[in-house]
CSV table of C-alpha atoms in Angstrom, one decimal:
chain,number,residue,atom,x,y,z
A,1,UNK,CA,25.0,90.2,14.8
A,2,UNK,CA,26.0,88.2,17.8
A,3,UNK,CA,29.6,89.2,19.3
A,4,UNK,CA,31.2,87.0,22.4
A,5,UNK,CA,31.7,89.2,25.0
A,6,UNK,CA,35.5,90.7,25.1
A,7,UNK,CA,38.6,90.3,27.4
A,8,UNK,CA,37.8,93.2,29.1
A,9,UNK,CA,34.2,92.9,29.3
A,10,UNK,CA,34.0,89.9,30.4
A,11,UNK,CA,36.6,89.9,33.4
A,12,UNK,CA,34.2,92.9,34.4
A,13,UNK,CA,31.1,90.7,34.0
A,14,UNK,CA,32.5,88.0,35.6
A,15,UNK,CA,33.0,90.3,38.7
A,16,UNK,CA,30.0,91.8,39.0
A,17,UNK,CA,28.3,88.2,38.6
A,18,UNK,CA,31.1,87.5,41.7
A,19,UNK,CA,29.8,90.6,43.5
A,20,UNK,CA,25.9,89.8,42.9
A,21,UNK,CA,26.2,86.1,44.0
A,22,UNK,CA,27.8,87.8,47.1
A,23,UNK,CA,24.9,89.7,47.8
A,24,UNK,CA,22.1,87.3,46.7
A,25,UNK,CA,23.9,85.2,48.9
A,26,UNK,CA,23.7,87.1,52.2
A,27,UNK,CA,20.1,87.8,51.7
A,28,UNK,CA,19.3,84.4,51.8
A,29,UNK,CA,21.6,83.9,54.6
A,30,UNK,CA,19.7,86.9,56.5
A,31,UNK,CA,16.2,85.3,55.2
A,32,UNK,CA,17.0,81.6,56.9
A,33,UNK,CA,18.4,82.8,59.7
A,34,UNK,CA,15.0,85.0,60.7
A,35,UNK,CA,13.0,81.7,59.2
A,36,UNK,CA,14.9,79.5,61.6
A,37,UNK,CA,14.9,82.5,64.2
A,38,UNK,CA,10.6,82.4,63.9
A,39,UNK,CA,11.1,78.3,63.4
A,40,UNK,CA,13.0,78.2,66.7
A,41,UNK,CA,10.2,80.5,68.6
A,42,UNK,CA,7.6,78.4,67.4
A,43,UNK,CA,9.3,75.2,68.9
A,44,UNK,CA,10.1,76.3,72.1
A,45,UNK,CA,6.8,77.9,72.6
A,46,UNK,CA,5.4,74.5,71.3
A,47,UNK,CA,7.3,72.2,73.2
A,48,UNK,CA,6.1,74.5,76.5
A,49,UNK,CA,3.3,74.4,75.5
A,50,UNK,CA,2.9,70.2,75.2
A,51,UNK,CA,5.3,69.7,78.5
A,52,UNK,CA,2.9,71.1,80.5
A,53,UNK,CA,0.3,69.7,78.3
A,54,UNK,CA,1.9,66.5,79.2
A,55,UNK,CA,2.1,67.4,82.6
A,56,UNK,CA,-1.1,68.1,83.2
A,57,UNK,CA,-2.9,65.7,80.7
A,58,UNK,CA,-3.2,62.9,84.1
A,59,UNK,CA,-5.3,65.9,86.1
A,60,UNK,CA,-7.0,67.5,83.6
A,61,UNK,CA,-10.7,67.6,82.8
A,62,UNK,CA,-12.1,67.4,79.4
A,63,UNK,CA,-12.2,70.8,78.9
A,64,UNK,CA,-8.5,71.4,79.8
A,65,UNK,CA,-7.4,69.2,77.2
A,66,UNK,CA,-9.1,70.4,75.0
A,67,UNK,CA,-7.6,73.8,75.7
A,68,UNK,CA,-4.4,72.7,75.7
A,69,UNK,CA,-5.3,71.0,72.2
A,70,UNK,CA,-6.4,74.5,71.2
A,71,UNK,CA,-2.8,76.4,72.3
A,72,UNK,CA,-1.3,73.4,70.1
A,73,UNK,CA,-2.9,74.2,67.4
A,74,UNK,CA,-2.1,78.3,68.0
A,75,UNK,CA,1.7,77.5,68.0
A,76,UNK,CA,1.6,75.6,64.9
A,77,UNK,CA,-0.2,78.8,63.4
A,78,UNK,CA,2.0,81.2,64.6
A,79,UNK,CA,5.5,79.6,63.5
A,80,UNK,CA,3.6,79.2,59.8
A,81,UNK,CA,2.6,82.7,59.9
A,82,UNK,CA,6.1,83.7,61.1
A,83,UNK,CA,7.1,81.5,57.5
A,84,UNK,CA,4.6,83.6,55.8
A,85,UNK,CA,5.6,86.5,56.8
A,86,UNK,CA,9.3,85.9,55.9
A,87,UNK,CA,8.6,84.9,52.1
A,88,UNK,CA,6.4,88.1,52.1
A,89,UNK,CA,9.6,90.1,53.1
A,90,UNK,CA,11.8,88.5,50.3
A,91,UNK,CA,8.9,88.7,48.0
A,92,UNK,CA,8.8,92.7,48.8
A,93,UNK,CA,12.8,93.2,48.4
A,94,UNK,CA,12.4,91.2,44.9
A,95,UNK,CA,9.5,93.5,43.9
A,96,UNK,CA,11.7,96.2,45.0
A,97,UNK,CA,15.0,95.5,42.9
A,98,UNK,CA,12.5,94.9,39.9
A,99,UNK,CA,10.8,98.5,40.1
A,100,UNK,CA,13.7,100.2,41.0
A,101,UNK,CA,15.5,99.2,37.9
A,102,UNK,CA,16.0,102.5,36.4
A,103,UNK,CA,16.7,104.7,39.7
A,104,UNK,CA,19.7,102.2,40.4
A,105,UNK,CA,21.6,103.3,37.4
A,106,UNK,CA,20.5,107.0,37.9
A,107,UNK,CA,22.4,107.2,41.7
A,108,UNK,CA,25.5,106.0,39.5
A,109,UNK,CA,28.1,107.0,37.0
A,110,UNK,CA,28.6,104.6,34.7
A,111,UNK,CA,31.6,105.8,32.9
A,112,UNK,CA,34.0,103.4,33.1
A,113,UNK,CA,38.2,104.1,33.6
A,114,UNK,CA,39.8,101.5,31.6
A,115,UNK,CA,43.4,102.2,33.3
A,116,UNK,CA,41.3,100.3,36.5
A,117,UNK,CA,42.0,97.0,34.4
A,118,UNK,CA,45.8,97.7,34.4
A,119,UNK,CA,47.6,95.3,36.5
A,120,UNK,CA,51.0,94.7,37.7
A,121,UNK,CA,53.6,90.9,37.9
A,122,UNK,CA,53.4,90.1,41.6
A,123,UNK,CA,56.0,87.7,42.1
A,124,UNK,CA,55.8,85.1,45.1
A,125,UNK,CA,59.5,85.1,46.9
A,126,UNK,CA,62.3,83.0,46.1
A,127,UNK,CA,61.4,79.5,47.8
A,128,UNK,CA,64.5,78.5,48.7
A,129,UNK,CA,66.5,81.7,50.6
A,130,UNK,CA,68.8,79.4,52.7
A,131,UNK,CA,70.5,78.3,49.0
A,132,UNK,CA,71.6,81.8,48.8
A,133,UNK,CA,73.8,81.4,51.9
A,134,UNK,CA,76.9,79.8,51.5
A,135,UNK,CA,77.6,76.7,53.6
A,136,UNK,CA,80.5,78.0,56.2
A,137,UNK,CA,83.8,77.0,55.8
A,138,UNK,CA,85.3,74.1,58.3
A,139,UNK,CA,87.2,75.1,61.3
A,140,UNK,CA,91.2,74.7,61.1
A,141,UNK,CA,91.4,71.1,63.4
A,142,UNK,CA,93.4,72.3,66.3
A,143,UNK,CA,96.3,70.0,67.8
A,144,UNK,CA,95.2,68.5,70.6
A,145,UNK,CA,97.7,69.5,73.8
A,146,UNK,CA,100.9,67.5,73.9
A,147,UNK,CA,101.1,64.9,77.0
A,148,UNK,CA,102.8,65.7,79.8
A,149,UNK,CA,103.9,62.6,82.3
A,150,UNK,CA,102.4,62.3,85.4
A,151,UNK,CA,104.4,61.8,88.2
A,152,UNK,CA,104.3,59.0,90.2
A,153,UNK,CA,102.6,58.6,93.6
A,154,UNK,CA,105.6,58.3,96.2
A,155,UNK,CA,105.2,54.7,97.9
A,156,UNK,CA,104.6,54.7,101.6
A,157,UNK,CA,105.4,51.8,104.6
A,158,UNK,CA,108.5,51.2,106.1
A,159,UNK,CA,109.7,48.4,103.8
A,160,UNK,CA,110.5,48.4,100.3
A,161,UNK,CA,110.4,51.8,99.3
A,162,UNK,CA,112.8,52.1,97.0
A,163,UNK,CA,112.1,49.3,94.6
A,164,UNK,CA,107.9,50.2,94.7
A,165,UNK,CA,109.3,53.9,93.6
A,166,UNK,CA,111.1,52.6,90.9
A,167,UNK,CA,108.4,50.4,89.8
A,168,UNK,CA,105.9,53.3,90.2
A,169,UNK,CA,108.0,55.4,88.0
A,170,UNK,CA,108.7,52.3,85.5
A,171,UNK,CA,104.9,52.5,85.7
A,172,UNK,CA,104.2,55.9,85.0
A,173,UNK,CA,107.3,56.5,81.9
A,174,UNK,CA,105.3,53.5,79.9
A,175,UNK,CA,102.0,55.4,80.4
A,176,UNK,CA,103.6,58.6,78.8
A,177,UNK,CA,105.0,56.8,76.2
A,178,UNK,CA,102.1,55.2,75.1
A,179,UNK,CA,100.1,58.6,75.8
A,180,UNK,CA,103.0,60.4,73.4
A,181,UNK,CA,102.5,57.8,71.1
A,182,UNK,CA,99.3,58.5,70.4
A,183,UNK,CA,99.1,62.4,70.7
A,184,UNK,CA,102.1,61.9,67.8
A,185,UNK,CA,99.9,59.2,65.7
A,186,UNK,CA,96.5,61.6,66.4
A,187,UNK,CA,98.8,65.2,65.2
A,188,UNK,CA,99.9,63.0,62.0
A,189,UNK,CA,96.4,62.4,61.4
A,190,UNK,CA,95.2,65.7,61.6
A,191,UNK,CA,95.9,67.1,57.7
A,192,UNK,CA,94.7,64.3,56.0
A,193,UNK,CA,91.3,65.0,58.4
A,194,UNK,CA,91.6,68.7,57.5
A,195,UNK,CA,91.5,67.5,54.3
A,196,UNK,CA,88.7,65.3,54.0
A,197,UNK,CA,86.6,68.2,56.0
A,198,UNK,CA,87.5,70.7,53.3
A,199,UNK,CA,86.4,68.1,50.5
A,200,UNK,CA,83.2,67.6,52.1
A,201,UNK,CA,82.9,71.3,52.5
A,202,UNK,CA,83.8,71.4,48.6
A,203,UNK,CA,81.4,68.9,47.7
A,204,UNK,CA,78.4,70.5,49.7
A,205,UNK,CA,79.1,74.2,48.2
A,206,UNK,CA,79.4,73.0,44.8
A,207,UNK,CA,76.1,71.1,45.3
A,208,UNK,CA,74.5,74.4,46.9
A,209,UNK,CA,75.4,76.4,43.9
A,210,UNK,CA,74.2,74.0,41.6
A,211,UNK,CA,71.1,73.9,43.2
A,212,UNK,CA,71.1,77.3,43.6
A,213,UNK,CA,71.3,78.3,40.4
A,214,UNK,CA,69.0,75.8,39.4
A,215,UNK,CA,66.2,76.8,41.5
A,216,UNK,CA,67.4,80.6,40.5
A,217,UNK,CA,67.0,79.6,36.8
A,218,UNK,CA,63.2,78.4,37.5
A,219,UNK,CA,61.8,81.2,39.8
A,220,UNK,CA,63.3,83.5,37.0
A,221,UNK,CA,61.5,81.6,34.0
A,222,UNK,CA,58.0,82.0,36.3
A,223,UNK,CA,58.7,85.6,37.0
A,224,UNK,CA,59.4,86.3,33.0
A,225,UNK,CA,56.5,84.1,32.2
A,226,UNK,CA,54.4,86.2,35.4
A,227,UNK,CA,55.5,89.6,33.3
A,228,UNK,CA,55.1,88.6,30.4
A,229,UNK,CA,50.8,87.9,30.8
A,230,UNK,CA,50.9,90.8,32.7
A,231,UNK,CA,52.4,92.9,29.9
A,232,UNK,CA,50.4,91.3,27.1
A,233,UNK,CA,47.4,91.9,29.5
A,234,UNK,CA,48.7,95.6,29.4
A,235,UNK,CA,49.0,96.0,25.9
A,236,UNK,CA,45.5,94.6,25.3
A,237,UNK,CA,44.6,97.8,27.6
A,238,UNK,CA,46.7,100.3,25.4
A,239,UNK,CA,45.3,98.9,22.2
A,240,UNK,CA,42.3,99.1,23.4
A,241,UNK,CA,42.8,102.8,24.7
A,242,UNK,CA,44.3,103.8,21.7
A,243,UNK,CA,41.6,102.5,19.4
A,244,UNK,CA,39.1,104.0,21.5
A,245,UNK,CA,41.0,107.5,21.4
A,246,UNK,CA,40.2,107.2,17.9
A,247,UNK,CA,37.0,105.7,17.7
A,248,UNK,CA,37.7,102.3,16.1
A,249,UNK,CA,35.0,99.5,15.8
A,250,UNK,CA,36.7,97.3,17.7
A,251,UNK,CA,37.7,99.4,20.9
A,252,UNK,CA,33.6,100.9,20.7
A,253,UNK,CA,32.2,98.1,21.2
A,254,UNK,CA,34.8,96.5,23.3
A,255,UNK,CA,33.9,99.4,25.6
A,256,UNK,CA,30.3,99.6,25.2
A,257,UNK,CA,30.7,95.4,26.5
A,258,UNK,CA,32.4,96.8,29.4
A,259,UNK,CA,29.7,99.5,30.4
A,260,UNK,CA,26.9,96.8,30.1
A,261,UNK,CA,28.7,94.3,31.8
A,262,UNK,CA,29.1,96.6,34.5
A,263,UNK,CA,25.9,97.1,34.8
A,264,UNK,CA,24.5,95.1,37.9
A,265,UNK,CA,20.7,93.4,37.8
A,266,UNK,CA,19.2,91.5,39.9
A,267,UNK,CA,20.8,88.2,39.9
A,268,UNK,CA,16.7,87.1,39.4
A,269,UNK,CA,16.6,89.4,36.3
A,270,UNK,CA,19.7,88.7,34.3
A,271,UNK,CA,19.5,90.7,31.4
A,272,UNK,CA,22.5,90.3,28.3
A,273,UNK,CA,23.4,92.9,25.8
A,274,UNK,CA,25.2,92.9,22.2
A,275,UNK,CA,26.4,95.6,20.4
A,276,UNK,CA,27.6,96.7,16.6
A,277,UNK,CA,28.9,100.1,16.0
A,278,UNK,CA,28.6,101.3,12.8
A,279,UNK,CA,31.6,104.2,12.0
A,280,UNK,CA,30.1,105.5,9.7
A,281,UNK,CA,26.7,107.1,11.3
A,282,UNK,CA,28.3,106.2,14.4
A,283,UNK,CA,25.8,104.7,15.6
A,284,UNK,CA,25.6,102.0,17.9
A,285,UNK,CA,23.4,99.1,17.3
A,286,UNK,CA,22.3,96.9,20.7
A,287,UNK,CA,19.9,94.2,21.0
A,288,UNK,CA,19.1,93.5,25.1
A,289,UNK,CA,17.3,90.3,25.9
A,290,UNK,CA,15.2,89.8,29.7
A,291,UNK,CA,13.9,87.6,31.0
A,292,UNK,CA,10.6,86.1,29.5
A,293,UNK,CA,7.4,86.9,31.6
A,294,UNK,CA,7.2,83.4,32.6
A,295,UNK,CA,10.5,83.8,34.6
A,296,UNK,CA,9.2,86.7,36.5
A,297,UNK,CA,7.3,85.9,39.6
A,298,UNK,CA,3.3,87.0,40.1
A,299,UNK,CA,2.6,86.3,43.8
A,300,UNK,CA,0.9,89.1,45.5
A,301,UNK,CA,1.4,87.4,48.7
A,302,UNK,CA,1.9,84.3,50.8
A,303,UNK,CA,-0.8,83.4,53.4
A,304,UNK,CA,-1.3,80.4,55.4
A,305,UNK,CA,-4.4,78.6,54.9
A,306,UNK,CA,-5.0,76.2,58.6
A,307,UNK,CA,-7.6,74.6,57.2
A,308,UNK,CA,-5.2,72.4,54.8
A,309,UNK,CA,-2.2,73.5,57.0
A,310,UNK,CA,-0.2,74.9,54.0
A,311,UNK,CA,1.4,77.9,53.0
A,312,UNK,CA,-0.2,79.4,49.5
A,313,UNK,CA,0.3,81.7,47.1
A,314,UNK,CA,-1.9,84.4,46.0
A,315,UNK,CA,-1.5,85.8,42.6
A,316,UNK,CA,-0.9,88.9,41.4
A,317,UNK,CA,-3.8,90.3,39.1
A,318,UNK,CA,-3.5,90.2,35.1
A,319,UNK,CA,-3.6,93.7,35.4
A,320,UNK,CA,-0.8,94.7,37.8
A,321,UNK,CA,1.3,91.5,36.1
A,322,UNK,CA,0.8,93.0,32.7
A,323,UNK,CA,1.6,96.5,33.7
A,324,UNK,CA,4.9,95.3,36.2
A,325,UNK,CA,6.3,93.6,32.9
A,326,UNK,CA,6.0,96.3,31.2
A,327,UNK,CA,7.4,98.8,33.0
A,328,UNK,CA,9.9,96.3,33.2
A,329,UNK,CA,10.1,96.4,29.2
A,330,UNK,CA,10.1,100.6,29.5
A,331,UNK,CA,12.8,100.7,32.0
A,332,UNK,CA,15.4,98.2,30.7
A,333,UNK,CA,15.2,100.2,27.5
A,334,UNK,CA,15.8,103.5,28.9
A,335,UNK,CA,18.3,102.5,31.8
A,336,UNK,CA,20.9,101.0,28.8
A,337,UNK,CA,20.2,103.7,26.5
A,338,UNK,CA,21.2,106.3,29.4
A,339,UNK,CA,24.5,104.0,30.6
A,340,UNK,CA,25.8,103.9,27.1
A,341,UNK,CA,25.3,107.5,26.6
A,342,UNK,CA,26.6,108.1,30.2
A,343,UNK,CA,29.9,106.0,29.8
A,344,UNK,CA,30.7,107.4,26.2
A,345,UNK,CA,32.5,110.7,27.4
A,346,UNK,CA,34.2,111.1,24.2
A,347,UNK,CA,30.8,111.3,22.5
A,348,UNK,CA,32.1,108.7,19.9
A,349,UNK,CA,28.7,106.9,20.1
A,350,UNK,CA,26.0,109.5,18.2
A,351,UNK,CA,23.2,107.8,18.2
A,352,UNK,CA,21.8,104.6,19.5
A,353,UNK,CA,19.4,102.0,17.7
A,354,UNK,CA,18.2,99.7,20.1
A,355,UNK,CA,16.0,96.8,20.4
A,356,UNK,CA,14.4,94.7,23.3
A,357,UNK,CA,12.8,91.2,23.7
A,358,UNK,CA,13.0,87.9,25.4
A,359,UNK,CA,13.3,84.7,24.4
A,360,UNK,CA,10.2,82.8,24.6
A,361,UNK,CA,7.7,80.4,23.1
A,362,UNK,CA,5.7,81.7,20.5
A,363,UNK,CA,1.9,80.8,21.7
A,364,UNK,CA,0.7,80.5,18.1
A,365,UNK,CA,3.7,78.3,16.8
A,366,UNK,CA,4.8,76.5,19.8
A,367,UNK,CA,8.3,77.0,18.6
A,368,UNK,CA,11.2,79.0,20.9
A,369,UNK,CA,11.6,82.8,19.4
A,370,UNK,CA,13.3,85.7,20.1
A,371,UNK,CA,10.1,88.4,20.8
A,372,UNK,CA,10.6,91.9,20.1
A,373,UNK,CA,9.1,94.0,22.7
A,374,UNK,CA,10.6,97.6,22.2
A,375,UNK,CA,12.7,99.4,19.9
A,376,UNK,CA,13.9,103.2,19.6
A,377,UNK,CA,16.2,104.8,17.9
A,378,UNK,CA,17.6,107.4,19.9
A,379,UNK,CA,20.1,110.8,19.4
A,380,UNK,CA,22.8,111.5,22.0
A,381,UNK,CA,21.8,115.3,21.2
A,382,UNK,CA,17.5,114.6,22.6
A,383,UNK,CA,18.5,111.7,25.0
A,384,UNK,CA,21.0,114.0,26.9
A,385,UNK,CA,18.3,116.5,27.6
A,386,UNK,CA,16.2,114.2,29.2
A,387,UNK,CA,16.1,114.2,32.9
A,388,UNK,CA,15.6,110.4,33.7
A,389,UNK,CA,15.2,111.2,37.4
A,390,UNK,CA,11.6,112.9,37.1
A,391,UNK,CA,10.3,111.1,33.7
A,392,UNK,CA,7.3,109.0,32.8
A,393,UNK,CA,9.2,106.0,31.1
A,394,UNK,CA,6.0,105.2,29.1
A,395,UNK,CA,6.1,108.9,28.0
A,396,UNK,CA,9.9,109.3,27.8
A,397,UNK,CA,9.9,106.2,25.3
A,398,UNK,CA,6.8,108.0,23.3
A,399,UNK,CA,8.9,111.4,23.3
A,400,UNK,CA,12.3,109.4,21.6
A,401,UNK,CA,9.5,107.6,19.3
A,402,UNK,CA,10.1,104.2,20.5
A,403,UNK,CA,7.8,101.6,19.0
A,404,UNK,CA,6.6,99.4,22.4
A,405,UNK,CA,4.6,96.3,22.9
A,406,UNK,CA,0.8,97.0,24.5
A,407,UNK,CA,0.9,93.6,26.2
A,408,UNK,CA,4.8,92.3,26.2
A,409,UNK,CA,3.5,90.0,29.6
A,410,UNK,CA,0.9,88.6,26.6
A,411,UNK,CA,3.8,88.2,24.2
A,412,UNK,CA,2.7,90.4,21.7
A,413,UNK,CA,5.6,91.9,19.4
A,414,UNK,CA,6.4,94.7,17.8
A,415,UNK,CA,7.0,94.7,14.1
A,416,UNK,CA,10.8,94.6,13.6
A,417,UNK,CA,10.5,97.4,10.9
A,418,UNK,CA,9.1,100.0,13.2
A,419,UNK,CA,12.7,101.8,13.9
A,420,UNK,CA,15.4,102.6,12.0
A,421,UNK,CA,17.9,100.4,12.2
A,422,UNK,CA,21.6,101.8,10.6
């Protein structure tokens, strides 16, 4: 029966996918950079190479050049090489992650603690702070200082004195009156200018708290909404806690989801789970799909062949490609038999049908299939006294009485009804 993947399950798939395209990501970062490290070598030794070639082409005998022809040609062959070389390293850290399949989840514990998914509202802060500060009240406008007349500059000479003095005083007593004038007109002024500042003052508060509690109203709606998923997020979690406290179908294989999702291939060997728990044998029901063989590489090794100047493959053997694929098939099957086991501290899960194949086509009908390569039924009682860390998988898988494909690279399946299956 084909389940989607669950809430939980799939934010931890997602991550690990996150995580793996991290990684894949820096190995081919680390692989360019020592092919464009080799690359670079091979150019600069090259481009030596031809400028004093070049430099000595006008003086050189026939046998120089052709000696400098011959270095030509030895650059050339050591930066393909170097190329060489470099796919061979990737090709050996592929072959690696693919025969260490089992041993990775062995250095692991695969239980998984749900309260790691519990998460917490973090609210962003309040975007506009300067609305919480009130806009300062005006200054009182002070009076300006009254007037005080100047008096006036006493005349000099020796004629006419007394009537310049007067006028100089005339002079001066119109100045103040038209200075006191003003200063009077400017101090009459000065409430209904008070006034107007206040009013403005008014206006611009009443504006600031309407904004205020505008903008107050909105961040508040975003935080509620903010704790709101967060708490329907954490009551997912408790439900899902709960049921798994008592064992319910759901929260089983909502867990059992997580486990696999957790569980980290190679991002060149993707490899999907689905599970059914059945409550009353409690026993688990999973059906893994690989990759087909076809989408497993078979290169031995990459040489470079001068005579056509190319870099070529050279295939693995039917022998070690058959055998590789099936360990692959062997290893798979007992690596999610022991995380499931591993992860179910409760012991909820009793026993484990499970079985393996890829989607391929089927060489006799040409038609896309689902191919059975393994199945097993397996008790957490025999699995658990297994030690995976010093086993045989091929025997292991014979012990549990697991039904397995001679050839699975040949796409030869197992019948269906070799294992009990609920």
């Amino acid at each position: 029966m084909a389940r989607r993947r669950g809430f939980f399950a799939e934010i931890q798939h997602q991550n690990k996918l996150a995580e793996q395209r991290q990684r894949a990501a820096q190995r081919e970062r680390d692989a360019r950079a020592r092919r464009a490290e080799q690359a670079q070598k091979a150019i600069v030794r090259e481009a030596e190479r031809a400028e004093k070639a070049a430099a000595a082409a006008v003086r050189a005998t026939e046998a120089e050049r052709k000696r400098l022809q011959r270095e030509a040609v030895a650059a050339r062959t050591a930066a393909m090489n170097g190329e060489a070389e470099s796919r061979n390293a990737t090709l050996v850290e592929y072959y690696q992650e693919l025969d260490g399949l089992l041993q990775a989840t062995l250095d692991i514990d695969d239980y998984v603690d749900l309260e790691r998914f519990r998460v917490r509202a973090e609210h962003p802060p309040f975007a506009y702070p300067q609305l919480k500060l009130p806009i300062l009240r005006p200054e009182p406008i002070e009076e300006p200082p009254a007037p005080v007349r100047a008096e006036a500059e006493k005349p000099t000479g020796l004629f006419g004195r007394k009537k310049k003095w007067e006028e100089a005083n005339a002079a001066a007593d119109s100045r103040f009156e038209e200075e006191l004038s003003a200063w009077k007109r400017s101090i009459a002024q000065i409430p209904d200018r008070q006034k107007e500042r206040d009013a403005e003052h008014s206006k611009l508060e009443r504006e600031r708290l309407l904004a205020l509690g505008k903008e107050t109203a909105r961040y508040e709606q975003e935080c509620r909404a903010r704790d709101e998923a967060v708490a329907s997020k954490n009551a997912a979690l408790d439900e899902l806690i709960t049921g798994l406290s008592y064992g319910t179908v759901d929260a089983v294989q909502e867990y059992v989801g997580i486990v696999l999702a957790s569980s980290v291939y190679p991002e060149s060997f993707p490899v999907s789970h689905e599970a059914e728990f059945v409550p009353e044998t409690a026993e688990l029901k999973l059906t893994v799909l690989i990759p087909a063989p076809t989408e497993v590489l078979s290169v031995k090794h990459y040489r470079y062949v001068k005579a056509n100047d190319e870099i070529t493959a050279t295939a693995l053997s039917q022998k070690d490609t058959k055998e590789r694929y099936l360990s692959l098939v062997q290893s798979v099957t007992l690596r999610t038999l022991h995380e499931v086991f591993e992860a179910d501290r409760r012991g909820l899960i009793r026993s484990i049908s499970l079985e393996l194949g890829a989607n391929a086509v089927n060489p006799a009908t040409g038609r896309p299939q689902t191919v059975l390569f393994a199945a097993v039924a397996a008790e957490r009682a025999v699995f658990e006294e297994i030690d995976l860390s010093e086993i045989v998988p091929a025997a292991t898988l014979d012990h549990l009485g697991a039904v397995v494909s001679k050839n699975p690279n040949g796409l030869v399946e197992i019948s269906s009804g070799g294992v009990r299956r609920g």
